[in-house]
GROMACS .gro file of C-alpha atoms in nm:
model
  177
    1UNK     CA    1  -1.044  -0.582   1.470
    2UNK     CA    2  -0.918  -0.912   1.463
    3UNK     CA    3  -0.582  -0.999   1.651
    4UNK     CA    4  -0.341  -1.230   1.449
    5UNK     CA    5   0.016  -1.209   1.597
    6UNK     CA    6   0.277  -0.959   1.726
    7UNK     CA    7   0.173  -0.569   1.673
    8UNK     CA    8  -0.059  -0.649   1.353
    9UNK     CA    9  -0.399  -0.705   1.287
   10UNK     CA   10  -0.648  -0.711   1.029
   11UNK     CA   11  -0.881  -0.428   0.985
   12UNK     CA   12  -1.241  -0.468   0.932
   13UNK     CA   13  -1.526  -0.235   0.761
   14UNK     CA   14  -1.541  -0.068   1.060
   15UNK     CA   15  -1.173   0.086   1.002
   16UNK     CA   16  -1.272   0.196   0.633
   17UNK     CA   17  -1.236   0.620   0.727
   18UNK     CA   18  -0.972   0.539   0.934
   19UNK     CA   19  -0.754   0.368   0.701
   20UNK     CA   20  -0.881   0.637   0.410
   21UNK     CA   21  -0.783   0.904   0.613
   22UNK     CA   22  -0.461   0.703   0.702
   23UNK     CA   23  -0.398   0.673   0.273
   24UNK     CA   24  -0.468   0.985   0.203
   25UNK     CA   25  -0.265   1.185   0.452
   26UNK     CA   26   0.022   0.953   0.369
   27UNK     CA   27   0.002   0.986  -0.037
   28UNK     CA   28  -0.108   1.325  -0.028
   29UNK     CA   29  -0.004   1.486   0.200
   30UNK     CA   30  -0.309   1.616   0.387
   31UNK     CA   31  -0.193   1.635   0.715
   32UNK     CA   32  -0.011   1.891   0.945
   33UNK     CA   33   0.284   1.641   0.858
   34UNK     CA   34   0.432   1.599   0.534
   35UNK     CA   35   0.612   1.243   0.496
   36UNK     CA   36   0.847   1.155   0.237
   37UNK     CA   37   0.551   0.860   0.063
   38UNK     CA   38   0.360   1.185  -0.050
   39UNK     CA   39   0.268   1.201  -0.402
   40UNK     CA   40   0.132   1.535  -0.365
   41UNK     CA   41   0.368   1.680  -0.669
   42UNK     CA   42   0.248   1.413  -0.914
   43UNK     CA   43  -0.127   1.396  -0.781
   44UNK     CA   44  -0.388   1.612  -0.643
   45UNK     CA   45  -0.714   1.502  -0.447
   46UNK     CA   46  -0.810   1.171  -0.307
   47UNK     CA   47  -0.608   0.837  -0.327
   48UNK     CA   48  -0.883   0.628  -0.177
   49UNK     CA   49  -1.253   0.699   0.005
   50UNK     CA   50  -1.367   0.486   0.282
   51UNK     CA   51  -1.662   0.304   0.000
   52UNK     CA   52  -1.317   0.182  -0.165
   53UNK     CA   53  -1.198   0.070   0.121
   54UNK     CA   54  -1.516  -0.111   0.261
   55UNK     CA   55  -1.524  -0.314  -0.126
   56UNK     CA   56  -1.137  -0.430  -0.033
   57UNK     CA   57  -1.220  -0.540   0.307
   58UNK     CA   58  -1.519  -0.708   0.164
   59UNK     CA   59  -1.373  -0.875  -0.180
   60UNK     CA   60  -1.249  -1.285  -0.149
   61UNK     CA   61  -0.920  -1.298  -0.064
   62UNK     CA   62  -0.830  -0.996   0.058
   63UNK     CA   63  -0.666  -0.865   0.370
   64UNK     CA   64  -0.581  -0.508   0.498
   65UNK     CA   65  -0.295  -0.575   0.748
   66UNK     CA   66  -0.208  -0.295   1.017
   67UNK     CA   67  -0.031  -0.165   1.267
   68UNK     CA   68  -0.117   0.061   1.597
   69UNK     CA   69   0.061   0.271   1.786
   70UNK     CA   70  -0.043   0.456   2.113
   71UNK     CA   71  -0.175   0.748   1.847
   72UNK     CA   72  -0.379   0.550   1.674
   73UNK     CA   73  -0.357   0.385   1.315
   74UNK     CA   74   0.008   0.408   1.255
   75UNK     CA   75   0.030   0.189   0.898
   76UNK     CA   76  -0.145  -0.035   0.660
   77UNK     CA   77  -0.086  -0.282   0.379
   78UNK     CA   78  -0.350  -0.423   0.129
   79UNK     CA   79  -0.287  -0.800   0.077
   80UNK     CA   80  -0.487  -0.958  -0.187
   81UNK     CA   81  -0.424  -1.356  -0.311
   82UNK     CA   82  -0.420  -1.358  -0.681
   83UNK     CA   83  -0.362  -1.731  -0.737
   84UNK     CA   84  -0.206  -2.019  -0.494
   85UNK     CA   85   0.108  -1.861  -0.507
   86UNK     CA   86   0.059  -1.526  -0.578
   87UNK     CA   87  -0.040  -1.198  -0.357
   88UNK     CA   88  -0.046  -0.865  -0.523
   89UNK     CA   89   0.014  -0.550  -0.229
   90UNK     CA   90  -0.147  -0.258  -0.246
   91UNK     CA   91  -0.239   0.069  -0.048
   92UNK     CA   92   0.104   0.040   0.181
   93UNK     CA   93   0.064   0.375   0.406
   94UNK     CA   94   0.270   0.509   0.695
   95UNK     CA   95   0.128   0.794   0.921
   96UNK     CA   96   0.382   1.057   0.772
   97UNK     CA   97   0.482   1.125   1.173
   98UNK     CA   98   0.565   0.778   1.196
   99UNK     CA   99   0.802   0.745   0.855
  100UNK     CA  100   1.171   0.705   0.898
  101UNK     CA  101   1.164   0.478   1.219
  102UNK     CA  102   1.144   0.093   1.097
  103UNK     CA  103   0.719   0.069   1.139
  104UNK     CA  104   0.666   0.070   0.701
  105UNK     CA  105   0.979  -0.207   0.720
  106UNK     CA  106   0.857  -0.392   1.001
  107UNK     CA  107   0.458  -0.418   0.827
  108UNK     CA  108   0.575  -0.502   0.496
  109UNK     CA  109   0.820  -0.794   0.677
  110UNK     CA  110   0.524  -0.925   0.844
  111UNK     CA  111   0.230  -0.906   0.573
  112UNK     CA  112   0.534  -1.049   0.331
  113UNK     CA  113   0.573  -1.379   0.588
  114UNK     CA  114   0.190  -1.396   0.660
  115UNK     CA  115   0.135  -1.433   0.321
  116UNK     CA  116   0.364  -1.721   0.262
  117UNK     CA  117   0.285  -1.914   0.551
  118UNK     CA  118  -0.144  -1.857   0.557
  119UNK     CA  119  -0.181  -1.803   0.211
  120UNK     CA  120   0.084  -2.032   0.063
  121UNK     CA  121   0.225  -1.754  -0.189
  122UNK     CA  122   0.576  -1.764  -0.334
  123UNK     CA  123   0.572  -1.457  -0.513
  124UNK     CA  124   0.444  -1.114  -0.405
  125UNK     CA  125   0.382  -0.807  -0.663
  126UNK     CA  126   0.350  -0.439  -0.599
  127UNK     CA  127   0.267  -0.151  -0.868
  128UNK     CA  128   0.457   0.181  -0.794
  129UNK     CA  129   0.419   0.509  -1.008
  130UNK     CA  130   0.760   0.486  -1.192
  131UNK     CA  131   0.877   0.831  -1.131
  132UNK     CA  132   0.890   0.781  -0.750
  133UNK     CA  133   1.254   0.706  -0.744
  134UNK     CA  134   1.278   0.733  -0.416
  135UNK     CA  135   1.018   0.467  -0.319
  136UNK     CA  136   1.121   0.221  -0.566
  137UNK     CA  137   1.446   0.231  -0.408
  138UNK     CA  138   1.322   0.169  -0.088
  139UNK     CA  139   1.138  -0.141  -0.257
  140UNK     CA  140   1.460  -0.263  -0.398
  141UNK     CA  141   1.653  -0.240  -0.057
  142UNK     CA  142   1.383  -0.531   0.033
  143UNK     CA  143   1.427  -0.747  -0.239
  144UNK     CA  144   1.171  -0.589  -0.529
  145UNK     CA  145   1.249  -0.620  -0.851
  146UNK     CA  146   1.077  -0.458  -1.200
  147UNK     CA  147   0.919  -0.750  -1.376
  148UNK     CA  148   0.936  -0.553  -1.694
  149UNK     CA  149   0.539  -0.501  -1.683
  150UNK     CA  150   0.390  -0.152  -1.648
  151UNK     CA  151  -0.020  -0.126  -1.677
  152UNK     CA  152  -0.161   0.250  -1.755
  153UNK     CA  153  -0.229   0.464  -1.504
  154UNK     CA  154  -0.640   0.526  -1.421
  155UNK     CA  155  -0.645   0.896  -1.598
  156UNK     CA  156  -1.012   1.009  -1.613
  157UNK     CA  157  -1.053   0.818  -1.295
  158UNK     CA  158  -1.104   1.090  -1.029
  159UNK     CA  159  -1.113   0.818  -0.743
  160UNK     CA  160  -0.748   0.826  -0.791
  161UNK     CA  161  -0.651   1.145  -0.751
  162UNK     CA  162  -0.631   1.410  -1.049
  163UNK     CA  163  -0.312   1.389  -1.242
  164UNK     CA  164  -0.057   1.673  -1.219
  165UNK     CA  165   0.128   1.509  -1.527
  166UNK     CA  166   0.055   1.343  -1.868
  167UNK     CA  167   0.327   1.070  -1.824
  168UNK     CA  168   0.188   0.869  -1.482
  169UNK     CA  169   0.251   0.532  -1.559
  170UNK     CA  170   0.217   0.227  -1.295
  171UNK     CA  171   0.487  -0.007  -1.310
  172UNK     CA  172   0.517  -0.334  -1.190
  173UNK     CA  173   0.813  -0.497  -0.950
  174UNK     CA  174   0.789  -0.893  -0.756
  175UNK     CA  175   0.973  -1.061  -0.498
  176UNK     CA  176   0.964  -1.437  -0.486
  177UNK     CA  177   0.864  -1.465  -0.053
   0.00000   0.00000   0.00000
C-alpha cells in the first residue's frame, strides 16, 4: 500500500481478493451483514474476481482509492482518468457493517478532490443500475446528476453477476468537481 493523505490510500495488486471480497459482500450481499448497497434482488453471483481487479490496478490511469478501519478494508472507490478533465468512478464499496456512518461520504469526498487536484479533472462520471432508487438518491444528495446517457447492461457476461431481470440497464450521472 501506498500512503497518500489523511485515512486513504491506494491499493496495490496485492489487495486484489481483498477488495473482491470487499465488492462482492457489499453488492451482493455475501456476508453475515446485509448493507443497504446490495444488489442481491436484481443480481446473483459475482460482481468482480480478484483477476478483474489485478487488470484495474494494473491499466494507465487508474487508481483504486481506500479506506481502513481497525477491521480491516472498510471501503473502496475505482478512479480511472478518461481524458485531462475527465475521471469515470467505478466499483464504490462499503463493508455493509460500516454503511450508514459517513465512511462511503467521506471516500467519495476525498477520491472526488484527489482527482481534481492530481489528476486535473473537472468533471467526474459514475454508471448506476437505474432501478436502484435508493443509491441514485444518495448520488444526487452529492451533487450527481443523469447526463441523459444510459449504455446496456453486460447480459451474457457472467463476470458481472447473473441477471435476476430482463430490464438492467446502466445509466449514466456527472458532477463537474
Amino acid at each position: 500500500m501506498v500512503a497518500d493523505r489523511g485515512d486513504e490510500i491506494f491499493a496495490d495488486e496485492h489487495d486484489s481478493a481483498e477488495l473482491a471480497a470487499l465488492v462482492n459482500d457489499a453488492y451482493r450481499g455475501t456476508g453475515r451483514v446485509q448493507g443497504w448497497t446490495s444488489e442481491a434482488h436484481l443480481l446473483g453471483g459475482q460482481r468482480i474476481d480478484a483477476d478483474m481487479v489485478a487488470d484495474l490496478l494494473c491499466a494507465q490511469d487508474s487508481y483504486i482509492v481506500v479506506r481502513r478501519d481497525a477491521a480491516g478494508l472498510a471501503a473502496c472507490l475505482h478512479v480511472r482518468r478518461v481524458s485531462t478533465t475527465q475521471v469515470d468512478l467505478g466499483l464504490f464499496a462499503v463493508r455493509p457493517d460500516c454503511q450508514g456512518r459517513g465512511v462511503g461520504g467521506r471516500l467519495l469526498a476525498a477520491a472526488e478532490a484527489w482527482a481534481h487536484s492530481v489528476l486535473g479533472a473537472c468533471r467526474a462520471e459514475i454508471t448506476v443500475i437505474g432501478l436502484r432508487e435508493d443509491l441514485v438518491a444518495w448520488y444526487r444528495r452529492r451533487g450527481y446528476c443523469f447526463t441523459g446517457m444510459r449504455r446496456p447492461f453486460p447480459y451474457g457476461d457472467a463476470r458481472f453477476g447473473h441477471p435476476r431481470r430482463p430490464d438492467l440497464a446502466l445509466d449514466v450521472m456527472s458532477k463537474a468537481l
